[in-house]
Structure formats: C-alpha cells, structure tokens
C-alpha cells in the first residue's frame, strides 16, 4: 500500500528492476483494481466521519493500519501521533500483540468470515494508571472471494461498567444485610412477623410460627380467625386494634 499526504491509500504491486551490476535502477508501481471495494469502503468512510465510535480499516496482510478516525486514535493509540502509525503494522504499536486476545479475535474473523466481538474487555491505561473497559468488534471485508480488509470498531464503556459494578457491589451488600437481619430475626425467642401495609405477612420467624401456628397464615386477619388475642389486662384485642394495624394507621 502507498499513502498520499491526506492518508488516502492505494493498493499497488511493486516491481524492482536492477542493472547488470545488481544496483536498483527502477521501482515500478502498478495500481491494483479497486473494483468491489467501493461499497464497503463508502460505508466505512461514513462510520468514520460520524465519529460516534472508533473505526479503523486494516489490511489482512500483516494487519497494516490503513485508515482510522479521530475517536479510534484517541482510544487506541493515544500515545502516538496519527502520522506515526498510519501504514504501520498492528504489532508495531499494540502492546504484546502476538499474545493478545485481539489478535485471536482478528484471526477468528478472517477464518470464519464473520464479525468477531469482545465485550467489556479490561485494558490497563498506562497513562492514567487505571483500568478501562471497551466493547470492540472486527468485521472482515471480502473482495473477489478473499478476505482483504478488516474493519475494527471500538467503544469506551468504562463508565457503564463502573456503574454496573457499583450497583452489583451495593446489591451484594444489601443481600448480606438482608441475610444478617433474617438470621437475627429467626433466632429471636419472641415470635416476630413482618407485614406490609395491606396486612400481608411477609416474614415469620420460627418462634412466631410455633406460637401462633402461622405456617398456613398469610395475613394478620388469619391470626384473629385462628383464635383470640388478649392484651396485658386480659381483654380481647379486636382485629382493628391489633398493634400492627395501629402502626399502619
């Protein structure tokens, strides 16, 4: 591939002609046909111009970076200038490229000819010293039956992942508190039951079930129907005057 000053590229073949002494005399470049390239390239160009996601175009041969929009460069190559990486191989600027999961996904996309995805991939940012997360995909472009190019897409989902992790952390904390409260209630010697504002029984501890025979009871009305309840003076307590109902009112 050769590039002009606007970073537009052209695939070419190169012929080296030497003189009788073996010295290079001429370099002949032949422009290869772009038939079949226009449609996927125009679509890729539109994605790049939108700049909503990081988009880049690579060659399959040696994974050469051919084009990239600003967002892709900001996310992926923030330590490099654009002129330093366009036309370079991925292994020249990707950290530990050969052993990376990205390379494995790229090879899978080429082999299967299907888009390959990586979701919420953790990446350590050496500039900030913090972990970041990205959704990425690699889509093969086939020309005349051969995979010739790869369209890479990447989105920064760090804030979304951090928010999700925080929600999950709080959920685990609430679950632990719930389990602790349940253990405390269950081991109380007094009968305890928890009801909602409609009088529906939500939780009953062991002592409550044994004392009030509440294994089949689902509402505080069932307590009255199952027998009489007396106050400290020996007076029968009506359903309306049950302590639970007074609290609800």
mmCIF file with all atom_site columns, N, CA and C in Angstrom, residues 13-86:
data_model
loop_
_atom_site.group_PDB
_atom_site.id
_atom_site.type_symbol
_atom_site.label_atom_id
_atom_site.label_alt_id
_atom_site.label_comp_id
_atom_site.label_asym_id
_atom_site.label_entity_id
_atom_site.label_seq_id
_atom_site.pdbx_PDB_ins_code
_atom_site.Cartn_x
_atom_site.Cartn_y
_atom_site.Cartn_z
_atom_site.occupancy
_atom_site.B_iso_or_equiv
_atom_site.pdbx_formal_charge
_atom_site.auth_seq_id
_atom_site.auth_comp_id
_atom_site.auth_asym_id
_atom_site.auth_atom_id
_atom_site.pdbx_PDB_model_num
ATOM 1   N N  . UNK A 1 13 ? 1.095   -3.087 -6.770  1.00 0.00 ? 13 UNK A N  1
ATOM 2   C CA . UNK A 1 13 ? 2.137   -4.105 -6.870  1.00 0.00 ? 13 UNK A CA 1
ATOM 3   C C  . UNK A 1 13 ? 3.428   -3.382 -7.202  1.00 0.00 ? 13 UNK A C  1
ATOM 4   N N  . UNK A 1 14 ? 4.546   -3.929 -6.765  1.00 0.00 ? 14 UNK A N  1
ATOM 5   C CA . UNK A 1 14 ? 5.820   -3.253 -6.978  1.00 0.00 ? 14 UNK A CA 1
ATOM 6   C C  . UNK A 1 14 ? 6.792   -4.189 -7.693  1.00 0.00 ? 14 UNK A C  1
ATOM 7   N N  . UNK A 1 15 ? 7.435   -3.657 -8.688  1.00 0.00 ? 15 UNK A N  1
ATOM 8   C CA . UNK A 1 15 ? 8.454   -4.404 -9.432  1.00 0.00 ? 15 UNK A CA 1
ATOM 9   C C  . UNK A 1 15 ? 9.783   -3.673 -9.291  1.00 0.00 ? 15 UNK A C  1
ATOM 10  N N  . UNK A 1 16 ? 10.812  -4.398 -8.930  1.00 0.00 ? 16 UNK A N  1
ATOM 11  C CA . UNK A 1 16 ? 12.148  -3.824 -8.773  1.00 0.00 ? 16 UNK A CA 1
ATOM 12  C C  . UNK A 1 16 ? 12.993  -4.222 -9.977  1.00 0.00 ? 16 UNK A C  1
ATOM 13  N N  . UNK A 1 17 ? 13.527  -3.243 -10.697 1.00 0.00 ? 17 UNK A N  1
ATOM 14  C CA . UNK A 1 17 ? 14.396  -3.509 -11.834 1.00 0.00 ? 17 UNK A CA 1
ATOM 15  C C  . UNK A 1 17 ? 15.820  -3.098 -11.476 1.00 0.00 ? 17 UNK A C  1
ATOM 16  N N  . UNK A 1 18 ? 16.749  -4.013 -11.731 1.00 0.00 ? 18 UNK A N  1
ATOM 17  C CA . UNK A 1 18 ? 18.140  -3.757 -11.398 1.00 0.00 ? 18 UNK A CA 1
ATOM 18  C C  . UNK A 1 18 ? 18.996  -3.755 -12.665 1.00 0.00 ? 18 UNK A C  1
ATOM 19  N N  . UNK A 1 19 ? 20.113  -3.059 -12.591 1.00 0.00 ? 19 UNK A N  1
ATOM 20  C CA . UNK A 1 19 ? 21.034  -3.049 -13.725 1.00 0.00 ? 19 UNK A CA 1
ATOM 21  C C  . UNK A 1 19 ? 21.915  -4.289 -13.680 1.00 0.00 ? 19 UNK A C  1
ATOM 22  N N  . UNK A 1 20 ? 22.818  -4.395 -14.615 1.00 0.00 ? 20 UNK A N  1
ATOM 23  C CA . UNK A 1 20 ? 23.658  -5.596 -14.715 1.00 0.00 ? 20 UNK A CA 1
ATOM 24  C C  . UNK A 1 20 ? 24.549  -5.769 -13.489 1.00 0.00 ? 20 UNK A C  1
ATOM 25  N N  . UNK A 1 21 ? 24.790  -4.693 -12.781 1.00 0.00 ? 21 UNK A N  1
ATOM 26  C CA . UNK A 1 21 ? 25.629  -4.771 -11.587 1.00 0.00 ? 21 UNK A CA 1
ATOM 27  C C  . UNK A 1 21 ? 24.836  -5.083 -10.329 1.00 0.00 ? 21 UNK A C  1
ATOM 28  N N  . UNK A 1 22 ? 23.523  -5.269 -10.466 1.00 0.00 ? 22 UNK A N  1
ATOM 29  C CA . UNK A 1 22 ? 22.695  -5.594 -9.319  1.00 0.00 ? 22 UNK A CA 1
ATOM 30  C C  . UNK A 1 22 ? 22.195  -4.391 -8.561  1.00 0.00 ? 22 UNK A C  1
ATOM 31  N N  . UNK A 1 23 ? 22.487  -3.196 -9.041  1.00 0.00 ? 23 UNK A N  1
ATOM 32  C CA . UNK A 1 23 ? 22.002  -1.984 -8.387  1.00 0.00 ? 23 UNK A CA 1
ATOM 33  C C  . UNK A 1 23 ? 20.572  -1.699 -8.816  1.00 0.00 ? 23 UNK A C  1
ATOM 34  N N  . UNK A 1 24 ? 19.771  -1.192 -7.885  1.00 0.00 ? 24 UNK A N  1
ATOM 35  C CA . UNK A 1 24 ? 18.378  -0.869 -8.207  1.00 0.00 ? 24 UNK A CA 1
ATOM 36  C C  . UNK A 1 24 ? 18.352  0.277  -9.190  1.00 0.00 ? 24 UNK A C  1
ATOM 37  N N  . UNK A 1 25 ? 17.689  0.038  -10.295 1.00 0.00 ? 25 UNK A N  1
ATOM 38  C CA . UNK A 1 25 ? 17.606  1.052  -11.338 1.00 0.00 ? 25 UNK A CA 1
ATOM 39  C C  . UNK A 1 25 ? 16.229  1.702  -11.386 1.00 0.00 ? 25 UNK A C  1
ATOM 40  N N  . UNK A 1 26 ? 15.205  0.872  -11.193 1.00 0.00 ? 26 UNK A N  1
ATOM 41  C CA . UNK A 1 26 ? 13.840  1.392  -11.254 1.00 0.00 ? 26 UNK A CA 1
ATOM 42  C C  . UNK A 1 26 ? 12.945  0.656  -10.257 1.00 0.00 ? 26 UNK A C  1
ATOM 43  N N  . UNK A 1 27 ? 11.975  1.391  -9.729  1.00 0.00 ? 27 UNK A N  1
ATOM 44  C CA . UNK A 1 27 ? 10.881  0.809  -8.945  1.00 0.00 ? 27 UNK A CA 1
ATOM 45  C C  . UNK A 1 27 ? 9.597   1.110  -9.691  1.00 0.00 ? 27 UNK A C  1
ATOM 46  N N  . UNK A 1 28 ? 8.909   0.073  -10.124 1.00 0.00 ? 28 UNK A N  1
ATOM 47  C CA . UNK A 1 28 ? 7.678   0.247  -10.879 1.00 0.00 ? 28 UNK A CA 1
ATOM 48  C C  . UNK A 1 28 ? 6.480   -0.120 -10.007 1.00 0.00 ? 28 UNK A C  1
ATOM 49  N N  . UNK A 1 29 ? 5.557   0.817  -9.870  1.00 0.00 ? 29 UNK A N  1
ATOM 50  C CA . UNK A 1 29 ? 4.347   0.581  -9.086  1.00 0.00 ? 29 UNK A CA 1
ATOM 51  C C  . UNK A 1 29 ? 3.160   0.477  -10.033 1.00 0.00 ? 29 UNK A C  1
ATOM 52  N N  . UNK A 1 30 ? 2.351   -0.560 -9.844  1.00 0.00 ? 30 UNK A N  1
ATOM 53  C CA . UNK A 1 30 ? 1.139   -0.727 -10.644 1.00 0.00 ? 30 UNK A CA 1
ATOM 54  C C  . UNK A 1 30 ? -0.068  -0.676 -9.723  1.00 0.00 ? 30 UNK A C  1
ATOM 55  N N  . UNK A 1 31 ? -0.965  0.215  -10.038 1.00 0.00 ? 31 UNK A N  1
ATOM 56  C CA . UNK A 1 31 ? -2.170  0.359  -9.227  1.00 0.00 ? 31 UNK A CA 1
ATOM 57  C C  . UNK A 1 31 ? -3.073  -0.834 -9.455  1.00 0.00 ? 31 UNK A C  1
ATOM 58  N N  . UNK A 1 32 ? -3.492  -1.466 -8.354  1.00 0.00 ? 32 UNK A N  1
ATOM 59  C CA . UNK A 1 32 ? -4.397  -2.604 -8.458  1.00 0.00 ? 32 UNK A CA 1
ATOM 60  C C  . UNK A 1 32 ? -5.837  -2.121 -8.479  1.00 0.00 ? 32 UNK A C  1
ATOM 61  N N  . UNK A 1 33 ? -6.683  -2.889 -9.135  1.00 0.00 ? 33 UNK A N  1
ATOM 62  C CA . UNK A 1 33 ? -8.076  -2.503 -9.302  1.00 0.00 ? 33 UNK A CA 1
ATOM 63  C C  . UNK A 1 33 ? -8.785  -2.411 -7.964  1.00 0.00 ? 33 UNK A C  1
ATOM 64  N N  . UNK A 1 34 ? -9.638  -1.402 -7.818  1.00 0.00 ? 34 UNK A N  1
ATOM 65  C CA . UNK A 1 34 ? -10.449 -1.246 -6.621  1.00 0.00 ? 34 UNK A CA 1
ATOM 66  C C  . UNK A 1 34 ? -11.881 -1.710 -6.849  1.00 0.00 ? 34 UNK A C  1
ATOM 67  N N  . UNK A 1 35 ? -12.091 -2.457 -7.956  1.00 0.00 ? 35 UNK A N  1
ATOM 68  C CA . UNK A 1 35 ? -13.434 -2.966 -8.236  1.00 0.00 ? 35 UNK A CA 1
ATOM 69  C C  . UNK A 1 35 ? -13.887 -3.865 -7.089  1.00 0.00 ? 35 UNK A C  1
ATOM 70  N N  . UNK A 1 36 ? -15.052 -3.580 -6.576  1.00 0.00 ? 36 UNK A N  1
ATOM 71  C CA . UNK A 1 36 ? -15.583 -4.363 -5.469  1.00 0.00 ? 36 UNK A CA 1
ATOM 72  C C  . UNK A 1 36 ? -15.267 -3.759 -4.115  1.00 0.00 ? 36 UNK A C  1
ATOM 73  N N  . UNK A 1 37 ? -14.424 -2.694 -4.090  1.00 0.00 ? 37 UNK A N  1
ATOM 74  C CA . UNK A 1 37 ? -14.058 -2.075 -2.828  1.00 0.00 ? 37 UNK A CA 1
ATOM 75  C C  . UNK A 1 37 ? -14.976 -0.915 -2.462  1.00 0.00 ? 37 UNK A C  1
ATOM 76  N N  . UNK A 1 38 ? -15.611 -0.302 -3.482  1.00 0.00 ? 38 UNK A N  1
ATOM 77  C CA . UNK A 1 38 ? -16.289 0.967  -3.223  1.00 0.00 ? 38 UNK A CA 1
ATOM 78  C C  . UNK A 1 38 ? -17.364 0.877  -2.158  1.00 0.00 ? 38 UNK A C  1
ATOM 79  N N  . UNK A 1 39 ? -18.246 -0.125 -2.249  1.00 0.00 ? 39 UNK A N  1
ATOM 80  C CA . UNK A 1 39 ? -19.373 -0.181 -1.320  1.00 0.00 ? 39 UNK A CA 1
ATOM 81  C C  . UNK A 1 39 ? -18.952 -0.319 0.142   1.00 0.00 ? 39 UNK A C  1
ATOM 82  N N  . UNK A 1 40 ? -18.129 -1.316 0.492   1.00 0.00 ? 40 UNK A N  1
ATOM 83  C CA . UNK A 1 40 ? -17.718 -1.410 1.900   1.00 0.00 ? 40 UNK A CA 1
ATOM 84  C C  . UNK A 1 40 ? -16.891 -0.220 2.338   1.00 0.00 ? 40 UNK A C  1
ATOM 85  N N  . UNK A 1 41 ? -16.101 0.346  1.446   1.00 0.00 ? 41 UNK A N  1
ATOM 86  C CA . UNK A 1 41 ? -15.277 1.487  1.824   1.00 0.00 ? 41 UNK A CA 1
ATOM 87  C C  . UNK A 1 41 ? -16.127 2.727  2.060   1.00 0.00 ? 41 UNK A C  1
ATOM 88  N N  . UNK A 1 42 ? -17.160 2.927  1.254   1.00 0.00 ? 42 UNK A N  1
ATOM 89  C CA . UNK A 1 42 ? -18.018 4.100  1.447   1.00 0.00 ? 42 UNK A CA 1
ATOM 90  C C  . UNK A 1 42 ? -18.772 3.980  2.767   1.00 0.00 ? 42 UNK A C  1
ATOM 91  N N  . UNK A 1 43 ? -19.191 2.761  3.112   1.00 0.00 ? 43 UNK A N  1
ATOM 92  C CA . UNK A 1 43 ? -19.875 2.535  4.388   1.00 0.00 ? 43 UNK A CA 1
ATOM 93  C C  . UNK A 1 43 ? -18.919 2.794  5.545   1.00 0.00 ? 43 UNK A C  1
ATOM 94  N N  . UNK A 1 44 ? -17.702 2.285  5.419   1.00 0.00 ? 44 UNK A N  1
ATOM 95  C CA . UNK A 1 44 ? -16.696 2.505  6.457   1.00 0.00 ? 44 UNK A CA 1
ATOM 96  C C  . UNK A 1 44 ? -16.375 3.986  6.593   1.00 0.00 ? 44 UNK A C  1
ATOM 97  N N  . UNK A 1 45 ? -16.284 4.675  5.450   1.00 0.00 ? 45 UNK A N  1
ATOM 98  C CA . UNK A 1 45 ? -15.982 6.111  5.472   1.00 0.00 ? 45 UNK A CA 1
ATOM 99  C C  . UNK A 1 45 ? -17.078 6.886  6.194   1.00 0.00 ? 45 UNK A C  1
ATOM 100 N N  . UNK A 1 46 ? -18.341 6.469  6.019   1.00 0.00 ? 46 UNK A N  1
ATOM 101 C CA . UNK A 1 46 ? -19.449 7.132  6.701   1.00 0.00 ? 46 UNK A CA 1
ATOM 102 C C  . UNK A 1 46 ? -19.372 6.915  8.200   1.00 0.00 ? 46 UNK A C  1
ATOM 103 N N  . UNK A 1 47 ? -19.053 5.685  8.620   1.00 0.00 ? 47 UNK A N  1
ATOM 104 C CA . UNK A 1 47 ? -18.902 5.391  10.044  1.00 0.00 ? 47 UNK A CA 1
ATOM 105 C C  . UNK A 1 47 ? -17.779 6.224  10.644  1.00 0.00 ? 47 UNK A C  1
ATOM 106 N N  . UNK A 1 48 ? -16.694 6.357  9.888   1.00 0.00 ? 48 UNK A N  1
ATOM 107 C CA . UNK A 1 48 ? -15.557 7.132  10.379  1.00 0.00 ? 48 UNK A CA 1
ATOM 108 C C  . UNK A 1 48 ? -15.911 8.598  10.545  1.00 0.00 ? 48 UNK A C  1
ATOM 109 N N  . UNK A 1 49 ? -16.635 9.144  9.576   1.00 0.00 ? 49 UNK A N  1
ATOM 110 C CA . UNK A 1 49 ? -16.962 10.573 9.616   1.00 0.00 ? 49 UNK A CA 1
ATOM 111 C C  . UNK A 1 49 ? -17.936 10.884 10.746  1.00 0.00 ? 49 UNK A C  1
ATOM 112 N N  . UNK A 1 50 ? -18.814 9.927  11.095  1.00 0.00 ? 50 UNK A N  1
ATOM 113 C CA . UNK A 1 50 ? -19.740 10.153 12.209  1.00 0.00 ? 50 UNK A CA 1
ATOM 114 C C  . UNK A 1 50 ? -18.984 10.305 13.525  1.00 0.00 ? 50 UNK A C  1
ATOM 115 N N  . UNK A 1 51 ? -17.892 9.581  13.670  1.00 0.00 ? 51 UNK A N  1
ATOM 116 C CA . UNK A 1 51 ? -17.001 9.676  14.829  1.00 0.00 ? 51 UNK A CA 1
ATOM 117 C C  . UNK A 1 51 ? -17.716 9.352  16.149  1.00 0.00 ? 51 UNK A C  1
ATOM 118 N N  . UNK A 1 52 ? -18.810 8.580  16.065  1.00 0.00 ? 52 UNK A N  1
ATOM 119 C CA . UNK A 1 52 ? -19.510 8.165  17.279  1.00 0.00 ? 52 UNK A CA 1
ATOM 120 C C  . UNK A 1 52 ? -18.805 6.986  17.931  1.00 0.00 ? 52 UNK A C  1
ATOM 121 N N  . UNK A 1 53 ? -18.201 6.153  17.096  1.00 0.00 ? 53 UNK A N  1
ATOM 122 C CA . UNK A 1 53 ? -17.405 5.022  17.562  1.00 0.00 ? 53 UNK A CA 1
ATOM 123 C C  . UNK A 1 53 ? -16.025 5.132  16.945  1.00 0.00 ? 53 UNK A C  1
ATOM 124 N N  . UNK A 1 54 ? -15.071 4.459  17.575  1.00 0.00 ? 54 UNK A N  1
ATOM 125 C CA . UNK A 1 54 ? -13.746 4.390  16.977  1.00 0.00 ? 54 UNK A CA 1
ATOM 126 C C  . UNK A 1 54 ? -13.769 3.394  15.830  1.00 0.00 ? 54 UNK A C  1
ATOM 127 N N  . UNK A 1 55 ? -13.422 3.835  14.626  1.00 0.00 ? 55 UNK A N  1
ATOM 128 C CA . UNK A 1 55 ? -13.449 2.971  13.446  1.00 0.00 ? 55 UNK A CA 1
ATOM 129 C C  . UNK A 1 55 ? -12.094 3.026  12.747  1.00 0.00 ? 55 UNK A C  1
ATOM 130 N N  . UNK A 1 56 ? -11.607 1.847  12.333  1.00 0.00 ? 56 UNK A N  1
ATOM 131 C CA . UNK A 1 56 ? -10.340 1.784  11.609  1.00 0.00 ? 56 UNK A CA 1
ATOM 132 C C  . UNK A 1 56 ? -10.413 0.694  10.552  1.00 0.00 ? 56 UNK A C  1
ATOM 133 N N  . UNK A 1 57 ? -9.583  0.847  9.533   1.00 0.00 ? 57 UNK A N  1
ATOM 134 C CA . UNK A 1 57 ? -9.502  -0.117 8.444   1.00 0.00 ? 57 UNK A CA 1
ATOM 135 C C  . UNK A 1 57 ? -8.090  -0.679 8.396   1.00 0.00 ? 57 UNK A C  1
ATOM 136 N N  . UNK A 1 58 ? -7.993  -2.011 8.429   1.00 0.00 ? 58 UNK A N  1
ATOM 137 C CA . UNK A 1 58 ? -6.702  -2.696 8.375   1.00 0.00 ? 58 UNK A CA 1
ATOM 138 C C  . UNK A 1 58 ? -6.659  -3.613 7.157   1.00 0.00 ? 58 UNK A C  1
ATOM 139 N N  . UNK A 1 59 ? -5.462  -3.838 6.653   1.00 0.00 ? 59 UNK A N  1
ATOM 140 C CA . UNK A 1 59 ? -5.283  -4.874 5.647   1.00 0.00 ? 59 UNK A CA 1
ATOM 141 C C  . UNK A 1 59 ? -5.145  -6.207 6.357   1.00 0.00 ? 59 UNK A C  1
ATOM 142 N N  . UNK A 1 60 ? -5.546  -7.278 5.685   1.00 0.00 ? 60 UNK A N  1
ATOM 143 C CA . UNK A 1 60 ? -5.369  -8.605 6.260   1.00 0.00 ? 60 UNK A CA 1
ATOM 144 C C  . UNK A 1 60 ? -3.891  -8.992 6.244   1.00 0.00 ? 60 UNK A C  1
ATOM 145 N N  . UNK A 1 61 ? -3.209  -8.652 5.155   1.00 0.00 ? 61 UNK A N  1
ATOM 146 C CA . UNK A 1 61 ? -1.773  -8.935 5.069   1.00 0.00 ? 61 UNK A CA 1
ATOM 147 C C  . UNK A 1 61 ? -1.021  -8.061 6.061   1.00 0.00 ? 61 UNK A C  1
ATOM 148 N N  . UNK A 1 62 ? -0.458  -8.668 7.088   1.00 0.00 ? 62 UNK A N  1
ATOM 149 C CA . UNK A 1 62 ? 0.376   -8.019 8.098   1.00 0.00 ? 62 UNK A CA 1
ATOM 150 C C  . UNK A 1 62 ? -0.386  -7.046 8.997   1.00 0.00 ? 62 UNK A C  1
ATOM 151 N N  . UNK A 1 63 ? -1.716  -6.995 8.870   1.00 0.00 ? 63 UNK A N  1
ATOM 152 C CA . UNK A 1 63 ? -2.534  -6.123 9.717   1.00 0.00 ? 63 UNK A CA 1
ATOM 153 C C  . UNK A 1 63 ? -2.021  -4.679 9.690   1.00 0.00 ? 63 UNK A C  1
ATOM 154 N N  . UNK A 1 64 ? -1.919  -4.129 8.502   1.00 0.00 ? 64 UNK A N  1
ATOM 155 C CA . UNK A 1 64 ? -1.453  -2.750 8.342   1.00 0.00 ? 64 UNK A CA 1
ATOM 156 C C  . UNK A 1 64 ? -2.617  -1.790 8.555   1.00 0.00 ? 64 UNK A C  1
ATOM 157 N N  . UNK A 1 65 ? -2.416  -0.770 9.388   1.00 0.00 ? 65 UNK A N  1
ATOM 158 C CA . UNK A 1 65 ? -3.450  0.238  9.624   1.00 0.00 ? 65 UNK A CA 1
ATOM 159 C C  . UNK A 1 65 ? -3.515  1.174  8.425   1.00 0.00 ? 65 UNK A C  1
ATOM 160 N N  . UNK A 1 66 ? -4.660  1.149  7.730   1.00 0.00 ? 66 UNK A N  1
ATOM 161 C CA . UNK A 1 66 ? -4.814  1.940  6.504   1.00 0.00 ? 66 UNK A CA 1
ATOM 162 C C  . UNK A 1 66 ? -5.521  3.262  6.757   1.00 0.00 ? 66 UNK A C  1
ATOM 163 N N  . UNK A 1 67 ? -6.565  3.234  7.564   1.00 0.00 ? 67 UNK A N  1
ATOM 164 C CA . UNK A 1 67 ? -7.301  4.463  7.873   1.00 0.00 ? 67 UNK A CA 1
ATOM 165 C C  . UNK A 1 67 ? -7.875  4.343  9.286   1.00 0.00 ? 67 UNK A C  1
ATOM 166 N N  . UNK A 1 68 ? -8.093  5.472  9.935   1.00 0.00 ? 68 UNK A N  1
ATOM 167 C CA . UNK A 1 68 ? -8.698  5.475  11.267  1.00 0.00 ? 68 UNK A CA 1
ATOM 168 C C  . UNK A 1 68 ? -9.286  6.846  11.537  1.00 0.00 ? 68 UNK A C  1
ATOM 169 N N  . UNK A 1 69 ? -10.427 6.874  12.221  1.00 0.00 ? 69 UNK A N  1
ATOM 170 C CA . UNK A 1 69 ? -10.995 8.169  12.580  1.00 0.00 ? 69 UNK A CA 1
ATOM 171 C C  . UNK A 1 69 ? -10.415 8.659  13.907  1.00 0.00 ? 69 UNK A C  1
ATOM 172 N N  . UNK A 1 70 ? -10.784 9.856  14.263  1.00 0.00 ? 70 UNK A N  1
ATOM 173 C CA . UNK A 1 70 ? -10.216 10.504 15.445  1.00 0.00 ? 70 UNK A CA 1
ATOM 174 C C  . UNK A 1 70 ? -10.521 9.727  16.720  1.00 0.00 ? 70 UNK A C  1
ATOM 175 N N  . UNK A 1 71 ? -11.759 9.234  16.840  1.00 0.00 ? 71 UNK A N  1
ATOM 176 C CA . UNK A 1 71 ? -12.152 8.521  18.057  1.00 0.00 ? 71 UNK A CA 1
ATOM 177 C C  . UNK A 1 71 ? -11.338 7.240  18.235  1.00 0.00 ? 71 UNK A C  1
ATOM 178 N N  . UNK A 1 72 ? -11.091 6.542  17.138  1.00 0.00 ? 72 UNK A N  1
ATOM 179 C CA . UNK A 1 72 ? -10.300 5.312  17.218  1.00 0.00 ? 72 UNK A CA 1
ATOM 180 C C  . UNK A 1 72 ? -8.877  5.608  17.684  1.00 0.00 ? 72 UNK A C  1
ATOM 181 N N  . UNK A 1 73 ? -8.304  6.659  17.127  1.00 0.00 ? 73 UNK A N  1
ATOM 182 C CA . UNK A 1 73 ? -6.940  7.031  17.506  1.00 0.00 ? 73 UNK A CA 1
ATOM 183 C C  . UNK A 1 73 ? -6.888  7.492  18.962  1.00 0.00 ? 73 UNK A C  1
ATOM 184 N N  . UNK A 1 74 ? -7.918  8.229  19.392  1.00 0.00 ? 74 UNK A N  1
ATOM 185 C CA . UNK A 1 74 ? -7.952  8.702  20.781  1.00 0.00 ? 74 UNK A CA 1
ATOM 186 C C  . UNK A 1 74 ? -8.000  7.547  21.767  1.00 0.00 ? 74 UNK A C  1
ATOM 187 N N  . UNK A 1 75 ? -8.755  6.517  21.414  1.00 0.00 ? 75 UNK A N  1
ATOM 188 C CA . UNK A 1 75 ? -8.918  5.382  22.317  1.00 0.00 ? 75 UNK A CA 1
ATOM 189 C C  . UNK A 1 75 ? -7.729  4.432  22.249  1.00 0.00 ? 75 UNK A C  1
ATOM 190 N N  . UNK A 1 76 ? -7.336  4.095  21.044  1.00 0.00 ? 76 UNK A N  1
ATOM 191 C CA . UNK A 1 76 ? -6.379  3.006  20.855  1.00 0.00 ? 76 UNK A CA 1
ATOM 192 C C  . UNK A 1 76 ? -4.926  3.441  20.835  1.00 0.00 ? 76 UNK A C  1
ATOM 193 N N  . UNK A 1 77 ? -4.672  4.589  20.239  1.00 0.00 ? 77 UNK A N  1
ATOM 194 C CA . UNK A 1 77 ? -3.274  4.982  20.036  1.00 0.00 ? 77 UNK A CA 1
ATOM 195 C C  . UNK A 1 77 ? -2.994  6.366  20.607  1.00 0.00 ? 77 UNK A C  1
ATOM 196 N N  . UNK A 1 78 ? -3.504  6.607  21.799  1.00 0.00 ? 78 UNK A N  1
ATOM 197 C CA . UNK A 1 78 ? -3.393  7.950  22.370  1.00 0.00 ? 78 UNK A CA 1
ATOM 198 C C  . UNK A 1 78 ? -1.947  8.352  22.635  1.00 0.00 ? 78 UNK A C  1
ATOM 199 N N  . UNK A 1 79 ? -1.048  7.363  22.680  1.00 0.00 ? 79 UNK A N  1
ATOM 200 C CA . UNK A 1 79 ? 0.358   7.689  22.911  1.00 0.00 ? 79 UNK A CA 1
ATOM 201 C C  . UNK A 1 79 ? 1.121   7.953  21.610  1.00 0.00 ? 79 UNK A C  1
ATOM 202 N N  . UNK A 1 80 ? 0.415   7.828  20.474  1.00 0.00 ? 80 UNK A N  1
ATOM 203 C CA . UNK A 1 80 ? 1.074   8.006  19.182  1.00 0.00 ? 80 UNK A CA 1
ATOM 204 C C  . UNK A 1 80 ? 0.393   9.121  18.387  1.00 0.00 ? 80 UNK A C  1
ATOM 205 N N  . UNK A 1 81 ? 1.141   9.707  17.492  1.00 0.00 ? 81 UNK A N  1
ATOM 206 C CA . UNK A 1 81 ? 0.575   10.668 16.552  1.00 0.00 ? 81 UNK A CA 1
ATOM 207 C C  . UNK A 1 81 ? 0.112   9.912  15.317  1.00 0.00 ? 81 UNK A C  1
ATOM 208 N N  . UNK A 1 82 ? -0.915  10.448 14.664  1.00 0.00 ? 82 UNK A N  1
ATOM 209 C CA . UNK A 1 82 ? -1.514  9.760  13.532  1.00 0.00 ? 82 UNK A CA 1
ATOM 210 C C  . UNK A 1 82 ? -0.484  9.466  12.447  1.00 0.00 ? 82 UNK A C  1
ATOM 211 N N  . UNK A 1 83 ? 0.373   10.422 12.140  1.00 0.00 ? 83 UNK A N  1
ATOM 212 C CA . UNK A 1 83 ? 1.340   10.231 11.060  1.00 0.00 ? 83 UNK A CA 1
ATOM 213 C C  . UNK A 1 83 ? 2.373   9.151  11.383  1.00 0.00 ? 83 UNK A C  1
ATOM 214 N N  . UNK A 1 84 ? 2.457   8.784  12.686  1.00 0.00 ? 84 UNK A N  1
ATOM 215 C CA . UNK A 1 84 ? 3.443   7.784  13.086  1.00 0.00 ? 84 UNK A CA 1
ATOM 216 C C  . UNK A 1 84 ? 2.923   6.361  12.996  1.00 0.00 ? 84 UNK A C  1
ATOM 217 N N  . UNK A 1 85 ? 1.623   6.184  12.833  1.00 0.00 ? 85 UNK A N  1
ATOM 218 C CA . UNK A 1 85 ? 1.077   4.827  12.868  1.00 0.00 ? 85 UNK A CA 1
ATOM 219 C C  . UNK A 1 85 ? 0.315   4.432  11.606  1.00 0.00 ? 85 UNK A C  1
ATOM 220 N N  . UNK A 1 86 ? -0.198  5.392  10.832  1.00 0.00 ? 86 UNK A N  1
ATOM 221 C CA . UNK A 1 86 ? -0.852  5.047  9.572   1.00 0.00 ? 86 UNK A CA 1
ATOM 222 C C  . UNK A 1 86 ? 0.178   4.390  8.663   1.00 0.00 ? 86 UNK A C  1
#
